[in-house]
Coordinates of N, CA and C in Angstrom, one line a residue:
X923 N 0.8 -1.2 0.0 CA 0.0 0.0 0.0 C 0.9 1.2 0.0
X924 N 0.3 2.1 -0.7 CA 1.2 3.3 -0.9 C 0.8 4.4 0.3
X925 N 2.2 5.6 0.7 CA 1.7 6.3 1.5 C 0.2 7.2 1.6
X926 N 0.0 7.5 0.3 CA -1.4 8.1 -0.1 C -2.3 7.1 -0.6
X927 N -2.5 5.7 -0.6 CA -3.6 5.2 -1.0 C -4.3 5.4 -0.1
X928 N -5.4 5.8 -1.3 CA -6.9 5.7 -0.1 C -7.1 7.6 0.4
X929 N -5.7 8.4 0.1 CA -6.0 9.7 0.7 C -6.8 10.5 0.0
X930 N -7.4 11.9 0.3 CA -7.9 13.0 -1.2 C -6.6 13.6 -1.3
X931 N -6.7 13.6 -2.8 CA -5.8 14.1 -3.5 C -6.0 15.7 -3.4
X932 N -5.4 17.0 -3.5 CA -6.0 18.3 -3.3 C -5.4 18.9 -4.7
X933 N -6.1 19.6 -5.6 CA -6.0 20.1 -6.5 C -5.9 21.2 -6.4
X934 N -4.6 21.7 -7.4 CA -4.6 23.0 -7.7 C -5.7 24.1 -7.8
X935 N -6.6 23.7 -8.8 CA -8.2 24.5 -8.7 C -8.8 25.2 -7.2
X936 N -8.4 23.7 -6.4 CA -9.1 24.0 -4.8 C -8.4 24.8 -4.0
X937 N -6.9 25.3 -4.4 CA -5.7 26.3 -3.6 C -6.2 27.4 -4.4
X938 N -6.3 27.7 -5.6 CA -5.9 28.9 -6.2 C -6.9 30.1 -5.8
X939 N -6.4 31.1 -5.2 CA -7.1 32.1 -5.1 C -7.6 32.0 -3.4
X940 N -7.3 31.2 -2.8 CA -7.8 31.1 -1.6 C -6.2 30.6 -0.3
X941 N -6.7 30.9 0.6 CA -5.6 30.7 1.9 C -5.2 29.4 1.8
X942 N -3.9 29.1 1.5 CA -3.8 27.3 1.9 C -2.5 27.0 2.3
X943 N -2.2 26.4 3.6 CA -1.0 25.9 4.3 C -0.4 24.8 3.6
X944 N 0.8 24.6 3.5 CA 1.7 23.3 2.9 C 2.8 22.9 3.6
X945 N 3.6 21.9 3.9 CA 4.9 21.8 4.4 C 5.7 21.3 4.2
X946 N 6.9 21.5 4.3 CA 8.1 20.4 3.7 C 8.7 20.6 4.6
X947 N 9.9 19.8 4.1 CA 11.3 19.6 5.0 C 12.3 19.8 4.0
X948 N 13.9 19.8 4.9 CA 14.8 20.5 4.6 C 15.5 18.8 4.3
X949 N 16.8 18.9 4.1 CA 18.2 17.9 4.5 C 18.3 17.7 5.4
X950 N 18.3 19.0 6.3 CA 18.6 18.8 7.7 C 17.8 18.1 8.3
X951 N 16.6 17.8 8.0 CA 15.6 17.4 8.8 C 15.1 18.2 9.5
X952 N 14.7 20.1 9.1 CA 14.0 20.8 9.7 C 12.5 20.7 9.2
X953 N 11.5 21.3 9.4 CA 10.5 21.9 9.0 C 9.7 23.3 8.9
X954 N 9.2 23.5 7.7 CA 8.6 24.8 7.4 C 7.3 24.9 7.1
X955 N 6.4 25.7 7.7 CA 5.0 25.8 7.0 C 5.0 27.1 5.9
X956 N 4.3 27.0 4.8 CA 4.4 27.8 3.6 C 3.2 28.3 3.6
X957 N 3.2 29.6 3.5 CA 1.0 30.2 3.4 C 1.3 30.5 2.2
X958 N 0.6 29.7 1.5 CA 0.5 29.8 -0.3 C -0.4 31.6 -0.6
X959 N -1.1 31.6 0.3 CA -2.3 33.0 -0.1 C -2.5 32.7 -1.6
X960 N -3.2 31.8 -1.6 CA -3.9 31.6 -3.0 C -3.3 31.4 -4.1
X961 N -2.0 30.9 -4.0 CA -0.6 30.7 -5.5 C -0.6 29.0 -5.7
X962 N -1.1 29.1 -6.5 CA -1.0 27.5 -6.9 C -0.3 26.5 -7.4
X963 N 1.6 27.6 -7.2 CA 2.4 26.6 -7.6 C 3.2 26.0 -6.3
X964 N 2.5 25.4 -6.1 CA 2.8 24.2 -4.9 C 3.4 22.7 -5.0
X965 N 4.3 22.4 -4.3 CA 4.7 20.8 -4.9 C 3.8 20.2 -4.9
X966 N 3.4 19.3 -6.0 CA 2.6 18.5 -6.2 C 2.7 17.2 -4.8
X967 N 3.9 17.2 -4.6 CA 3.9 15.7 -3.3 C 2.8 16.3 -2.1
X968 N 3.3 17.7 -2.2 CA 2.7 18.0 -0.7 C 0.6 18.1 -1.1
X969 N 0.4 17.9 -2.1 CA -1.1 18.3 -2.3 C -1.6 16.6 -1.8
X970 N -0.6 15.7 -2.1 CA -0.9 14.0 -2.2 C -2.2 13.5 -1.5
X971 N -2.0 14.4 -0.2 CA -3.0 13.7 0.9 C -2.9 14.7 1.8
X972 N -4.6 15.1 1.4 CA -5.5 15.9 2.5 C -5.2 15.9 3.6
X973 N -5.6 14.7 3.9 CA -5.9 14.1 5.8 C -4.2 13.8 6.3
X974 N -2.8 13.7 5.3 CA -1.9 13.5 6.0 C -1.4 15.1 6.5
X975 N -1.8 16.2 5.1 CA -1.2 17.4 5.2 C -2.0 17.9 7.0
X976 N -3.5 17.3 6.8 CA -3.7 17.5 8.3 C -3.4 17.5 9.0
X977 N -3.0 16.1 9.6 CA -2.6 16.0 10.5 C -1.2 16.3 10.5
X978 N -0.4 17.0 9.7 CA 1.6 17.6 10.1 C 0.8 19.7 10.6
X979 N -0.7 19.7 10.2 CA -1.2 21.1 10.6 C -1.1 20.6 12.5
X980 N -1.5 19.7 12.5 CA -2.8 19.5 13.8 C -1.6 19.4 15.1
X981 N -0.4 18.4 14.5 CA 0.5 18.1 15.0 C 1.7 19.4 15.6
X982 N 1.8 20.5 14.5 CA 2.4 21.7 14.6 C 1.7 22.3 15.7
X983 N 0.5 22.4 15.5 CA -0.2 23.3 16.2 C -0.5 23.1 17.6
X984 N -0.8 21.9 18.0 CA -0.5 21.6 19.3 C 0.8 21.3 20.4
X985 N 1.6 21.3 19.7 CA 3.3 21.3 20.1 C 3.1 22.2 21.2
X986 N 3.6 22.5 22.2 CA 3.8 23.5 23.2 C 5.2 24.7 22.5
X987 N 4.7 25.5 22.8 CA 5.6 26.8 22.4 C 6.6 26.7 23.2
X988 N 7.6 26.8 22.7 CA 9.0 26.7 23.6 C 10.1 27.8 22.7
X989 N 9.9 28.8 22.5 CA 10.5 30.5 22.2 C 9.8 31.6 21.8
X990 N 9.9 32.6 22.6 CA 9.9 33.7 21.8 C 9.4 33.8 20.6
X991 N 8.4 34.8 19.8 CA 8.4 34.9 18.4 C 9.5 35.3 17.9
X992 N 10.0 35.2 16.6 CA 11.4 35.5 16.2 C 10.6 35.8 14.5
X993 N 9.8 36.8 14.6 CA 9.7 37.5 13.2 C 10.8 38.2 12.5
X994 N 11.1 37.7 11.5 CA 12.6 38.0 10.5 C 11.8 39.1 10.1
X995 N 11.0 39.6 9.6 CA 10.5 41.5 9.4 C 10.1 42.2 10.3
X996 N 10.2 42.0 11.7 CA 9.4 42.3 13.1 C 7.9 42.5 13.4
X997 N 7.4 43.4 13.6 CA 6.4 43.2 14.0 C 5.2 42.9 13.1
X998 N 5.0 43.5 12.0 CA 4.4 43.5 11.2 C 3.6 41.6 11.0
X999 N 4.5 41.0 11.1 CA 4.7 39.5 10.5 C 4.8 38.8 12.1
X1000 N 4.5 39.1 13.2 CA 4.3 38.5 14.5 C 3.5 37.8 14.5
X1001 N 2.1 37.7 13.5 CA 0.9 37.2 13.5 C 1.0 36.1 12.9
X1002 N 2.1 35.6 11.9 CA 2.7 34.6 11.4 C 3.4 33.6 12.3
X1003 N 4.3 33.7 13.4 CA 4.8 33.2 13.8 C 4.5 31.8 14.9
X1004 N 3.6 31.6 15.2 CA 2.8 30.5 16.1 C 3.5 29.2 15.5
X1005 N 3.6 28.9 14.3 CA 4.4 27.8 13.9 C 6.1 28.0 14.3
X1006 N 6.5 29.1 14.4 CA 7.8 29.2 14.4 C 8.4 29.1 16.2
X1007 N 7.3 29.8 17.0 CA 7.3 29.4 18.0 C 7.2 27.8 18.9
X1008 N 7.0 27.6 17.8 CA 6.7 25.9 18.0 C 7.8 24.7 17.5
X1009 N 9.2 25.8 17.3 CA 10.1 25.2 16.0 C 9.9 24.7 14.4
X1010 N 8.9 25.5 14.0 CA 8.8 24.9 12.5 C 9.1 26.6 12.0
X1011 N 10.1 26.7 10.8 CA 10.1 28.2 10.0 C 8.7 28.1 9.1
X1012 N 8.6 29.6 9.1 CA 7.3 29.8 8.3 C 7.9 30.7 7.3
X1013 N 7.5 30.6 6.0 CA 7.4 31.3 4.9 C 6.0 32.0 4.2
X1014 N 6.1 33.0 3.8 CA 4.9 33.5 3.5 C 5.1 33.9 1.7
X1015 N 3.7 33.6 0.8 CA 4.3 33.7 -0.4 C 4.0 35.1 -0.8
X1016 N 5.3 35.4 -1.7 CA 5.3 37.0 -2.6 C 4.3 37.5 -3.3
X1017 N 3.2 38.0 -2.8 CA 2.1 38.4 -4.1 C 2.8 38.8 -5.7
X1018 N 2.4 38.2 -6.3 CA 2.9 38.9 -7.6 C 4.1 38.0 -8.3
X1019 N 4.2 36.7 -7.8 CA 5.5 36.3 -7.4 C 5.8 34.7 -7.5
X1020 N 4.7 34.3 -8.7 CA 4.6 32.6 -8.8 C 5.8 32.3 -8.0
X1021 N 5.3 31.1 -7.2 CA 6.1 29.9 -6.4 C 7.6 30.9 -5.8
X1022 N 7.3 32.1 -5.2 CA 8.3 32.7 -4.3 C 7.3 33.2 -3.3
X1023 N 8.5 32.2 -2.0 CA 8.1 32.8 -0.6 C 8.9 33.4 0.2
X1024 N 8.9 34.2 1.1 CA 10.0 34.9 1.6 C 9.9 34.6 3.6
X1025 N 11.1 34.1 3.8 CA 10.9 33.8 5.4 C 10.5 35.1 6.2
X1026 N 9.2 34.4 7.2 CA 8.7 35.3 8.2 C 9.3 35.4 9.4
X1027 N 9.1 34.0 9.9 CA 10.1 33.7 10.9 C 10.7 32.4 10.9
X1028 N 11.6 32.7 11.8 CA 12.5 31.3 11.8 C 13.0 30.9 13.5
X1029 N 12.7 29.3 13.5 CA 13.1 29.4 15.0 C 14.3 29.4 15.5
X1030 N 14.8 29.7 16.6 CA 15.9 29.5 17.5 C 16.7 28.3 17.5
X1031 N 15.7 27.5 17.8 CA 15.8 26.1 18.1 C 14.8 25.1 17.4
X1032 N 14.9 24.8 15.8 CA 13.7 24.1 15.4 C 13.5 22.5 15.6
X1033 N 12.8 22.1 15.4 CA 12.5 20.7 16.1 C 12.8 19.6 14.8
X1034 N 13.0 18.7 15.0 CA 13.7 17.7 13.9 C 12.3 16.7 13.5
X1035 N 12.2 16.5 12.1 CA 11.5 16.3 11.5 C 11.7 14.6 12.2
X1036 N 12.9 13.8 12.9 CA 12.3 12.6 13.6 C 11.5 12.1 14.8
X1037 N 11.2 13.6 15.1 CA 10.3 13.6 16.2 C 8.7 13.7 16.1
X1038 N 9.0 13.8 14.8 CA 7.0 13.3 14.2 C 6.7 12.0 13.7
X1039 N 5.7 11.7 14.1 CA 5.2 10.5 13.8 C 5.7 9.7 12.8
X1040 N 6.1 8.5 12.5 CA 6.7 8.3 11.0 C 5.6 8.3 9.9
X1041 N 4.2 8.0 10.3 CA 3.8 8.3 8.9 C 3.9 10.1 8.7
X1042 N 4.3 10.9 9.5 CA 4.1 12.4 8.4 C 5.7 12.6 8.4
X1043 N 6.5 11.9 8.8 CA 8.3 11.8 8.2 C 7.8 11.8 6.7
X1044 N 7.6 10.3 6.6 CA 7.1 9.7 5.2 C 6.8 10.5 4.3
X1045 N 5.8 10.8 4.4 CA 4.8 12.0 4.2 C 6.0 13.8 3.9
X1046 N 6.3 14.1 4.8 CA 7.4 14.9 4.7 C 8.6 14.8 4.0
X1047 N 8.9 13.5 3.8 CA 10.5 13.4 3.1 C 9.5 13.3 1.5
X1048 N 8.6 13.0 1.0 CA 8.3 13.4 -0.3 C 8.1 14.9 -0.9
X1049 N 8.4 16.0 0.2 CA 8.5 17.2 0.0 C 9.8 17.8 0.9
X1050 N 10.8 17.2 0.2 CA 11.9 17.6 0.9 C 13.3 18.3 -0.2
X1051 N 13.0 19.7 0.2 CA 13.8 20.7 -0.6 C 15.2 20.7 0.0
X1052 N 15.5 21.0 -1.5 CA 17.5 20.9 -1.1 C 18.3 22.3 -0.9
X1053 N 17.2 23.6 -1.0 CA 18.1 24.4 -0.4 C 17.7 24.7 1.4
X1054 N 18.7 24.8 1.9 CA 18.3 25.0 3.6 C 17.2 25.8 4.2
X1055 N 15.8 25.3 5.2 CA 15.3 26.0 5.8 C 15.5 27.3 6.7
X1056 N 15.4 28.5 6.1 CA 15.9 29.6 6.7 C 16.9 30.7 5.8
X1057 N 16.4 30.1 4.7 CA 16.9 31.2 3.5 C 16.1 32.3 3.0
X1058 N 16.3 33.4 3.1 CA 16.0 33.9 3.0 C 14.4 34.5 2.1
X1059 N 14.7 33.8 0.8 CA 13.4 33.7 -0.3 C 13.9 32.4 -0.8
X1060 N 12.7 31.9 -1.1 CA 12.5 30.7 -2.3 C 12.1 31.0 -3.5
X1061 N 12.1 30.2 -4.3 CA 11.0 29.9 -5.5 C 10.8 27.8 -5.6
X1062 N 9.9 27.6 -5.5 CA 9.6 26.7 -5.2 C 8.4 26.0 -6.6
X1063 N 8.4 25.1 -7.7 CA 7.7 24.6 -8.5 C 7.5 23.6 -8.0
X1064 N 6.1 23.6 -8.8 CA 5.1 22.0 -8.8 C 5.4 21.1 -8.5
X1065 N 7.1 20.7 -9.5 CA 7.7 19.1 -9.3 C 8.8 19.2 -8.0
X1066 N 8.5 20.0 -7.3 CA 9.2 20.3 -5.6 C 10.6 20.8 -6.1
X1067 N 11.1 20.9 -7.4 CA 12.2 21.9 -7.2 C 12.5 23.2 -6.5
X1068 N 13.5 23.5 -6.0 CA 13.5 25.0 -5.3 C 14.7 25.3 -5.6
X1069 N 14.8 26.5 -5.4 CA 15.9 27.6 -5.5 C 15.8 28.6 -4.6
X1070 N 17.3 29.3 -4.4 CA 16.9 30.7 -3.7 C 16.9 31.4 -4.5
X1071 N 16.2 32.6 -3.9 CA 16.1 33.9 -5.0 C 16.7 35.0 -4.2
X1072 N 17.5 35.5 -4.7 CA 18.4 36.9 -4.3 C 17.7 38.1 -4.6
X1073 N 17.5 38.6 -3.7 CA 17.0 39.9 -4.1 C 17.7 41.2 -4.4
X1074 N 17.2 41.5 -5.2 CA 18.6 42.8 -5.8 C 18.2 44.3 -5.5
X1075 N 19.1 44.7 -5.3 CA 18.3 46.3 -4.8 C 19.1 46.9 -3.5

């Protein structure tokens, strides 16, 4: 049996234009939550399964806070942080800006992606980007490639 047999599959159509959370992991074995804001170039692994992407939400969110917020823009972006406080980095995506998100916060001390359940490791290492959690901006496509993006100016 495969990790997504049997899950809902979540289609692009159902993200675009509307709020939708996603996650992956790093090399290192960190974790990041991504707020798409309605951009629908999302890795396809991470859409696989509804009820798995749920429960790495449900899992995040009940963790006990263990730092400080640490908003990388300060205050403005404090209201993002609840994942970050929990050791997961959050990214928020670029309006205007297919598949570029730019870090909001980032934790102190983030929590290692072997301390979750193995089915959402599993689940997680199918959305696992090769540039480091805590870079600055992404650009992130469909087939989970990523890059950093430098900003110039």
């Amino acid at each position: 049996m495969s990790l997504t047999e049997g899950h809902t599959v979540i289609t692009r159509e159902e993200i675009t234009g509307v709020e939708f959370d996603w996650f992956a992991t790093d090399e290192r074995g960190h974790v990041a939550q991504f707020l798409a804001a309605g951009d629908p170039h999302v890795p396809a692994a991470a859409l696989a399964s509804e009820e798995l992407l749920e429960s790495v939400h449900v899992w995040i969110d009940v963790r006990p806070e263990t730092e400080e917020p640490g908003a990388v823009a300060g205050g403005f972006d404090e209201h993002l942080t609840p994942p970050q406080r929990r050791g997961a980095y959050v990214y928020d995506h670029v309006p205007g800006e297919p598949g570029v998100y730019r870090l909001v916060a980032a934790p102190r001390t983030p929590f290692q992606l072997s301390e979750m359940p193995e089915r959402m490791q599993a689940y997680l290492r199918t959305v696992t980007l090769t540039v480091p959690l805590g870079t600055p901006r992404l650009r992130v496509d469909e087939d989970g490639g990523v890059e950093e993006v430098v900003e110039v100016g």
